[in-house]
Every structure is written in structure tokens, then in C-alpha cells.
mmCIF file of C-alpha atoms in Angstrom:
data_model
loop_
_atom_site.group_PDB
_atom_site.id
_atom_site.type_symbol
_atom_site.label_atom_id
_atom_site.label_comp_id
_atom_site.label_asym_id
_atom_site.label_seq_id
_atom_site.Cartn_x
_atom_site.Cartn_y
_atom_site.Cartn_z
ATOM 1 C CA UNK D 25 -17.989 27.124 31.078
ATOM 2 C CA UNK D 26 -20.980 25.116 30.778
ATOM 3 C CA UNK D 27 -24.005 25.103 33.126
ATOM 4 C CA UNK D 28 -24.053 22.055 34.202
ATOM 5 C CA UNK D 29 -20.717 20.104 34.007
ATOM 6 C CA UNK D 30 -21.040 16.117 34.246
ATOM 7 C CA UNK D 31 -17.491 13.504 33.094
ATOM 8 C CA UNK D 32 -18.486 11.288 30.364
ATOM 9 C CA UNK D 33 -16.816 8.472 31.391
ATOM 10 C CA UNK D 34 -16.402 5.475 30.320
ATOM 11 C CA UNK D 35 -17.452 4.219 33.526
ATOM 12 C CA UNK D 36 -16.976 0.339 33.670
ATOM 13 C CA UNK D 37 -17.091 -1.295 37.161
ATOM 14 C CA UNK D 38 -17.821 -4.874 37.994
ATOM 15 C CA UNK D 39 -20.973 -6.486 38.965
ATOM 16 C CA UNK D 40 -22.064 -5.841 42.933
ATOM 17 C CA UNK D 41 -20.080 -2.520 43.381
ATOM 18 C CA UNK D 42 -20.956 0.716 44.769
ATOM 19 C CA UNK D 43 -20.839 3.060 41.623
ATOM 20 C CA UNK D 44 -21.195 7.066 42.417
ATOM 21 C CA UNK D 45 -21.829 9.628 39.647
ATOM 22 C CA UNK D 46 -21.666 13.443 39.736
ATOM 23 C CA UNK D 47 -22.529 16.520 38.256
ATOM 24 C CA UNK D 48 -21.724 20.276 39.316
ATOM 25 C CA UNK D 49 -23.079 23.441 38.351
ATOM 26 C CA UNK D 50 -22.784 26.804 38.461
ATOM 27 C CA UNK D 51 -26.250 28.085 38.608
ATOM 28 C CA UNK D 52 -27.469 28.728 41.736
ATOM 29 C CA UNK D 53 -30.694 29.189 41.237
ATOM 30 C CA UNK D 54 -31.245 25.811 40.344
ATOM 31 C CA UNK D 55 -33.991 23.930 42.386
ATOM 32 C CA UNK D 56 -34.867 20.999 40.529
ATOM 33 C CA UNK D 57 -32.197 17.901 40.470
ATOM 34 C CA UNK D 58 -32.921 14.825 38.133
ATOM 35 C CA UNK D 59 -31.101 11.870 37.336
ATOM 36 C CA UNK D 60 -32.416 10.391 34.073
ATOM 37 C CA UNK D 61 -31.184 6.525 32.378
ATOM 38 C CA UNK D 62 -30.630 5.898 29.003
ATOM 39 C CA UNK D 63 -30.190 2.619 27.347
ATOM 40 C CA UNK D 64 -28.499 2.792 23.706
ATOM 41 C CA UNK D 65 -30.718 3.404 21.172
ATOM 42 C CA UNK D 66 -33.624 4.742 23.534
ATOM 43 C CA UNK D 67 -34.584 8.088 24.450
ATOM 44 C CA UNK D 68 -33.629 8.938 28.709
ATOM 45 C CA UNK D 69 -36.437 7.723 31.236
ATOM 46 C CA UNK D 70 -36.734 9.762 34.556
ATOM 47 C CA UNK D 71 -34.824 7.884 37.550
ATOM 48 C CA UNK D 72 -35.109 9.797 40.261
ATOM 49 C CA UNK D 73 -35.984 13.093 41.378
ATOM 50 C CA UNK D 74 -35.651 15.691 44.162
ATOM 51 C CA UNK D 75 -36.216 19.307 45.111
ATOM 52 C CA UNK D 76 -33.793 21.539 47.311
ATOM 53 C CA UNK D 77 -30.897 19.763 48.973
ATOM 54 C CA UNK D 78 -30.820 16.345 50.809
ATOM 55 C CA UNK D 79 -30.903 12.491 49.839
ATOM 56 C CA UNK D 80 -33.427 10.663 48.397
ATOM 57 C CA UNK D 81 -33.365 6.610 48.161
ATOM 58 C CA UNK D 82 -35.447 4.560 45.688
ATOM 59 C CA UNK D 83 -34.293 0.606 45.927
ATOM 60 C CA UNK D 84 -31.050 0.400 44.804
ATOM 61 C CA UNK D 85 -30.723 4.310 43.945
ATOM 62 C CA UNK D 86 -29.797 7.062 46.154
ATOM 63 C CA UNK D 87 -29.496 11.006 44.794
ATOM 64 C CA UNK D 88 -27.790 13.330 46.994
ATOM 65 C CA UNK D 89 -27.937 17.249 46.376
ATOM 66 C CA UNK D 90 -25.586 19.607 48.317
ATOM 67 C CA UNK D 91 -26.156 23.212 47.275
ATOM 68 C CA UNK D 92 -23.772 24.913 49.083
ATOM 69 C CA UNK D 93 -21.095 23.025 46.815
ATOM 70 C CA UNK D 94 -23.461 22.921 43.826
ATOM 71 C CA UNK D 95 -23.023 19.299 43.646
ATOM 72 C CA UNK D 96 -25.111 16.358 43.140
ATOM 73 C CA UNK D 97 -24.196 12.417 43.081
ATOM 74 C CA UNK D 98 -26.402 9.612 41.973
ATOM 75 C CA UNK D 99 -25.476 6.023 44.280
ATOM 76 C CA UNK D 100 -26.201 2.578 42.636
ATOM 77 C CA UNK D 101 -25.110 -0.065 45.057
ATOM 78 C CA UNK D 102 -25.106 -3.806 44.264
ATOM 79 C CA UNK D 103 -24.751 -3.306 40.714
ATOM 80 C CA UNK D 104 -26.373 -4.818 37.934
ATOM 81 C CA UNK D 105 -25.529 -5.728 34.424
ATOM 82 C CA UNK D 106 -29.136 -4.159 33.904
ATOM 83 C CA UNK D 107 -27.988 -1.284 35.039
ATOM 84 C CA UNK D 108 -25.266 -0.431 31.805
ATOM 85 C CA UNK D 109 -26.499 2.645 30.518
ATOM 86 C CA UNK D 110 -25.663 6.139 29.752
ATOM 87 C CA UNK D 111 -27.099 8.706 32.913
ATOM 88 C CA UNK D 112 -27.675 11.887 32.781
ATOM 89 C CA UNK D 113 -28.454 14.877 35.305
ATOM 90 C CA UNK D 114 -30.520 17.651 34.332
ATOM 91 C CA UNK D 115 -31.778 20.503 36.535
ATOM 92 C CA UNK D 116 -34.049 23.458 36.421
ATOM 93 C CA UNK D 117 -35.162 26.496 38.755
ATOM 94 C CA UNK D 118 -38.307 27.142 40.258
ATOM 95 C CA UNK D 119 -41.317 27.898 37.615
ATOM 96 C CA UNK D 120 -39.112 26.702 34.917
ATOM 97 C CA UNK D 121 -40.484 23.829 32.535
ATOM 98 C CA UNK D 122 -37.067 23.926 30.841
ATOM 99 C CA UNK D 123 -34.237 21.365 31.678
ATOM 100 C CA UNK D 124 -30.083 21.805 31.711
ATOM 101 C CA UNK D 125 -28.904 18.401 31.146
ATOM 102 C CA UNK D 126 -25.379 17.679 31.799
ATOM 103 C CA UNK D 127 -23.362 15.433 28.882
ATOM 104 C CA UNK D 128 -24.075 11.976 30.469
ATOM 105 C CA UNK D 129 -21.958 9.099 31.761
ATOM 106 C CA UNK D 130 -21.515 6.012 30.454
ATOM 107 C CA UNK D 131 -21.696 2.899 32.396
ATOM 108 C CA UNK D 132 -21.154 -0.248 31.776
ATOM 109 C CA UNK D 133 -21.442 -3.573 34.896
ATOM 110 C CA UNK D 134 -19.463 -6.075 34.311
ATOM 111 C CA UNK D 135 -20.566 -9.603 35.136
ATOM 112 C CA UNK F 23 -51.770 4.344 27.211
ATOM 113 C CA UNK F 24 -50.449 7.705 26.991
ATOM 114 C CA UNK F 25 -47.031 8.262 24.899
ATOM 115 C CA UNK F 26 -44.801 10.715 22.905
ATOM 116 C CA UNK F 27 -43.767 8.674 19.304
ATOM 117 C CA UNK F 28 -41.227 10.308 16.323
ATOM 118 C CA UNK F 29 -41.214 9.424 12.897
ATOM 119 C CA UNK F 30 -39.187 8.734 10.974
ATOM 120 C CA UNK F 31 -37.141 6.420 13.253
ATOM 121 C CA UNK F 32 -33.930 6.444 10.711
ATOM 122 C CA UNK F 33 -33.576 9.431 8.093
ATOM 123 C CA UNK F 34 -30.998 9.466 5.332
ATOM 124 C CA UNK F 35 -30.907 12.869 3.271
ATOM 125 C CA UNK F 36 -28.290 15.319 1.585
ATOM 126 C CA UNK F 37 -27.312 18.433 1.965
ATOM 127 C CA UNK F 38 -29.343 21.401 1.265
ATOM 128 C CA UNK F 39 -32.727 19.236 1.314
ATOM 129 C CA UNK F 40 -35.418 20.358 3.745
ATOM 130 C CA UNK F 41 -36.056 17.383 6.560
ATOM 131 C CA UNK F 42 -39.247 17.399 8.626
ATOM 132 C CA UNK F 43 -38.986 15.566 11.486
ATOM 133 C CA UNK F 44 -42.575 14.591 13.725
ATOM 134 C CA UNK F 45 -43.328 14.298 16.770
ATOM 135 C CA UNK F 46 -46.612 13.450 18.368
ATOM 136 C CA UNK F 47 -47.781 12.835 21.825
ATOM 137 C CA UNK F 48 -51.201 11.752 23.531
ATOM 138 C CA UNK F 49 -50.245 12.875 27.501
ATOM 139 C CA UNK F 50 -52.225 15.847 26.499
ATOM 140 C CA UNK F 51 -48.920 17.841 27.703
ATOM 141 C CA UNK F 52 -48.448 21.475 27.107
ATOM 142 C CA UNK F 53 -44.861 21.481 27.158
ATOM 143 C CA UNK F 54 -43.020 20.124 24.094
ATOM 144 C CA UNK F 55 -39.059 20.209 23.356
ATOM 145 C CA UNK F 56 -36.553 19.508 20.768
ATOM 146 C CA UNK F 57 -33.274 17.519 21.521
ATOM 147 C CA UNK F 58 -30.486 16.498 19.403
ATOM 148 C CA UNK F 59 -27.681 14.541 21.052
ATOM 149 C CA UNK F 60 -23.998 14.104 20.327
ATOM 150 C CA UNK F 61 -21.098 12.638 21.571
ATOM 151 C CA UNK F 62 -19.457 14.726 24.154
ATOM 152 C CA UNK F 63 -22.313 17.483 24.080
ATOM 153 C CA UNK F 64 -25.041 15.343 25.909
ATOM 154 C CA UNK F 65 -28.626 16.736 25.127
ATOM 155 C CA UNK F 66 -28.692 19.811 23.856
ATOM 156 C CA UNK F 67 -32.470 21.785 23.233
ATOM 157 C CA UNK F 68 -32.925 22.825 19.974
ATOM 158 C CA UNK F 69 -36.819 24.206 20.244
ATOM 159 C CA UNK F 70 -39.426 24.406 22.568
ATOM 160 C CA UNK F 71 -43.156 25.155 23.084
ATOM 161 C CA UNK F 72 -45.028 26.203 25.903
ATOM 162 C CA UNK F 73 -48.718 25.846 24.249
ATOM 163 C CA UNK F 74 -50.728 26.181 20.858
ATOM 164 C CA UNK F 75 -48.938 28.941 18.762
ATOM 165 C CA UNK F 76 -46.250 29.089 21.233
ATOM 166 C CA UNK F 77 -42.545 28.575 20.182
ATOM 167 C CA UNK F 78 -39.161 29.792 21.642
ATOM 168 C CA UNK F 79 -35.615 29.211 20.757
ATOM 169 C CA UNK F 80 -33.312 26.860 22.723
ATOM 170 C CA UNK F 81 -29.417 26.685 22.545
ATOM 171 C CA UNK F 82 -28.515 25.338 19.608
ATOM 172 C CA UNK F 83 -31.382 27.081 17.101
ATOM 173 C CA UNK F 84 -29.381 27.922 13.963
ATOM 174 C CA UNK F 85 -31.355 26.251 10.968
ATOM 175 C CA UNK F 86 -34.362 24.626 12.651
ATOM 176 C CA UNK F 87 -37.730 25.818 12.651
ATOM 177 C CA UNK F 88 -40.985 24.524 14.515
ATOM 178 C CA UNK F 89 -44.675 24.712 14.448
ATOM 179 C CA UNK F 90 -47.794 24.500 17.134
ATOM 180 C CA UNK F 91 -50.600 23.935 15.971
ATOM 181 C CA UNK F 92 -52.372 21.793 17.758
ATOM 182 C CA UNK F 93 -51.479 20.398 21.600
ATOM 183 C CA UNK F 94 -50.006 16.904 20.558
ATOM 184 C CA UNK F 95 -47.566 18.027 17.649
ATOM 185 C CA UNK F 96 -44.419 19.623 17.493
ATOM 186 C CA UNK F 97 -42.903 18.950 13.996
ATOM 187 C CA UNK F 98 -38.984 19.949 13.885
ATOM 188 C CA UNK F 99 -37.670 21.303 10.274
ATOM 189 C CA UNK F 100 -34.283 21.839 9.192
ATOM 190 C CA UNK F 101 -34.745 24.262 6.361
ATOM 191 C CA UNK F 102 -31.355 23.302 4.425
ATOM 192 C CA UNK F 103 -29.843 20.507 5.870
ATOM 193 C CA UNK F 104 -25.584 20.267 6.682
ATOM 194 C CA UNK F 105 -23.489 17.793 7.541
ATOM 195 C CA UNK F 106 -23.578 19.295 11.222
ATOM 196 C CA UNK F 107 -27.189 17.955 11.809
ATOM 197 C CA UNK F 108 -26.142 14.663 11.246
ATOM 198 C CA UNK F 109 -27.357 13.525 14.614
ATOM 199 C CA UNK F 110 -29.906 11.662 16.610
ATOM 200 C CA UNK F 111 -32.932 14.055 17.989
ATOM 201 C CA UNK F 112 -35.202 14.126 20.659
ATOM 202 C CA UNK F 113 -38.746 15.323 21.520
ATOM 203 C CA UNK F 114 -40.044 15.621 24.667
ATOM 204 C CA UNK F 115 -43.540 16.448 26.561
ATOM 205 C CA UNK F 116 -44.044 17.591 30.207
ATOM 206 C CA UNK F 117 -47.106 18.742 31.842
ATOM 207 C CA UNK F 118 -47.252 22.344 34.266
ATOM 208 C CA UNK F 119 -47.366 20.462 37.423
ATOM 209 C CA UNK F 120 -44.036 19.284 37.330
ATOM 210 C CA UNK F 121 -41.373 19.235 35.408
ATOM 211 C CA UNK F 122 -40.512 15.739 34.187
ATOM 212 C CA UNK F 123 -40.068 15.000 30.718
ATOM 213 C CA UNK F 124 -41.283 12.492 29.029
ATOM 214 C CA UNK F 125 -39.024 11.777 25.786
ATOM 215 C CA UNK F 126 -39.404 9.914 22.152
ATOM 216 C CA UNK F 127 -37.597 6.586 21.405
ATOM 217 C CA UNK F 128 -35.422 9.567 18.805
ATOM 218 C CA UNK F 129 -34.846 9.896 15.302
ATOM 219 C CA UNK F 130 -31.414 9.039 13.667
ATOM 220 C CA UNK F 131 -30.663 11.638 10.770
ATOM 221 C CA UNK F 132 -27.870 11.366 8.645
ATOM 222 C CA UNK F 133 -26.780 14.382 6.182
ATOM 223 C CA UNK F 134 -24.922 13.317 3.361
#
């Protein structure tokens, strides 16, 4: 079983939905939850970022961590074409520099 | 501006050659990491170095090598290439204060 467990998709939805992605994970001593974008044929860019449990919001973007359930969900609402990418989750635990990246989802808005 | 660039962008090579792949950054970061990335296997890290003369094996280490040297390079080797490294690969920087990586625009390899 891996570490960090993410579906791959596809994803397509159309433009101006509510689109929810997830990752679990069995490590508990994970304490560092990250949602990183990639766009094809580019290298991942950090989109959001939280410690611990709770919700964070950023503009269209909303991460959610629930450790009990060692789960975490990234919200996009009002969709974009812009936003078609591949997203991926990666997490750490405290001290650590290294990341455990889940395999990414692929999304894809439809206009 | 500050920024973590890989060269070559596109490598084509056969098997049993020895690849070098660079990597060079100017954040100043002491944190550097090797990728590659496949279909169904997301990122996956290869290498990694925690300062000048520091490296340690990641996940997937079988028939790569690396080097520090000096702070802003991390060169990746594959010391016989296969078929199996046919892939696209990664480097990435982060700093000690947090742990945000900062990645390359990636290398394409191809092992005939």
C-alpha cells in the first residue's frame, strides 16, 4: 500500500462547477499538507499549503485536512478552463524537508 | 530573479550509455531533489541532498548516482542507461525554513 494514495482520474467537469479532489494516507505522522498544479509539459508549482488539520481558502481554492480520517480535499469552485491541469498532494512530517507526493489527478474544464 | 533550470530539456540516448542530467539553481537553497515521473506512479524521488557533500537515496535509487559539490548543483547520472528510465525527471530546491519545493521546467529522456 502506498503512502499516500490519490485517483488519477481523468477528471473532466464543465466550466463553473464545484470540482473536489482527494488524497488519503496512512502515515500519521504527517504534518505538512500541499496541493501542488501542474500544467503539461511544466514542472508542479505550489498551490496551497497548510499545517495540522482545518481549511484554508485562497480565491477560488479551498484545502481541507481532517486527520482523524487521514484525508485531505482540495475545492475549486467556479471553474476555469485555466484551471485544466494535473494536481498533486504531497505531504511531509515535522522537521522533514522531504515530500510524499501522491500520483496526481488530471483535470480537464470544459468550456 | 531567483530560479532552478535543467538541461538538457529533451535527451535521446541508448541503452547502456551513461546520461548526465543538470540541474542548477540560484535560490541559494540547501535542499535539492531528484524526480522522475510516470504515468500512474506520480512523482517519485530518485536522489536528494541536504547540503555540500551531502547525498541520500530516495525510493526509486537503482542506477542513478549524484554529486554536491557546490550549493546550486545537483547533477543526476544514470550510469548505464535501460529502457526503464525512459521518463521525464525533475529537480527540485527548498530552503530549511519551510518546506516548499521549488521544481525545474523537467527533462524528457528517452532510452532507446
Amino acid at each position: 500500500q502506498k503512502e499516500v494514495e490519490q485517483d488519477p482520474g481523468p477528471l473532466s467537469v464543465p466550466e463553473g462547477a464545484i470540482v473536489s479532489l482527494n488524497c488519503t494516507y496512512s502515515n500519521s505522522a504527517f504534518q505538512y499538507f500541499m496541493w501542488y498544479r501542474q500544467y503539461s509539459r511544466k514542472g508542479p508549482e505550489l498551490l496551497m499549503y497548510t499545517y495540522s488539520s482545518g481549511n484554508k481558502e485562497d480565491g477560488r481554492f479551498t484545502a481541507q485536512v481532517d486527520k482523524s480520517s487521514k484525508y485531505i480535499s482540495l475545492f475549486i469552485r467556479d471553474s476555469q478552463p485555466s484551471d485544466s491541469a494535473t494536481y498533486l498532494c504531497a505531504m511531509s512530517s515535522l522537521g522533514a524537508q522531504k515530500l510524499v507526493f501522491g500520483q496526481g489527478t488530471r483535470l480537464t474544464i470544459n468550456p | 530573479d531567483a530560479e532552478i533550470t535543467q538541461s538538457p530539456r529533451h535527451k535521446i540516448t541508448e541503452t547502456g550509455r551513461q546520461v548526465t542530467l543538470a540541474c542548477h539553481q540560484t535560490w541559494n537553497h540547501n535542499n535539492m531533489f531528484w524526480y522522475r515521473q510516470d504515468l500512474g506512479h506520480g512523482l517519485r524521488l530518485i536522489h536528494y541532498s541536504y547540503g555540500v557533500q551531502d547525498t541520500n537515496k530516495g525510493e526509486v535509487s537503482d542506477g542513478y548516482s549524484v554529486s554536491r559539490s557546490n550549493t546550486e548543483d545537483l547533477p543526476l547520472t544514470l550510469e548505464s542507461a535501460a529502457s526503464s528510465q525512459t521518463s521525464v525527471y525533475f529537480c527540485a530546491s527548498s530552503d530549511n525554513l519551510d518546506n516548499e519545493q521549488f521544481f525545474g521546467p523537467g527533462t524528457r529522456l528517452t532510452v532507446l
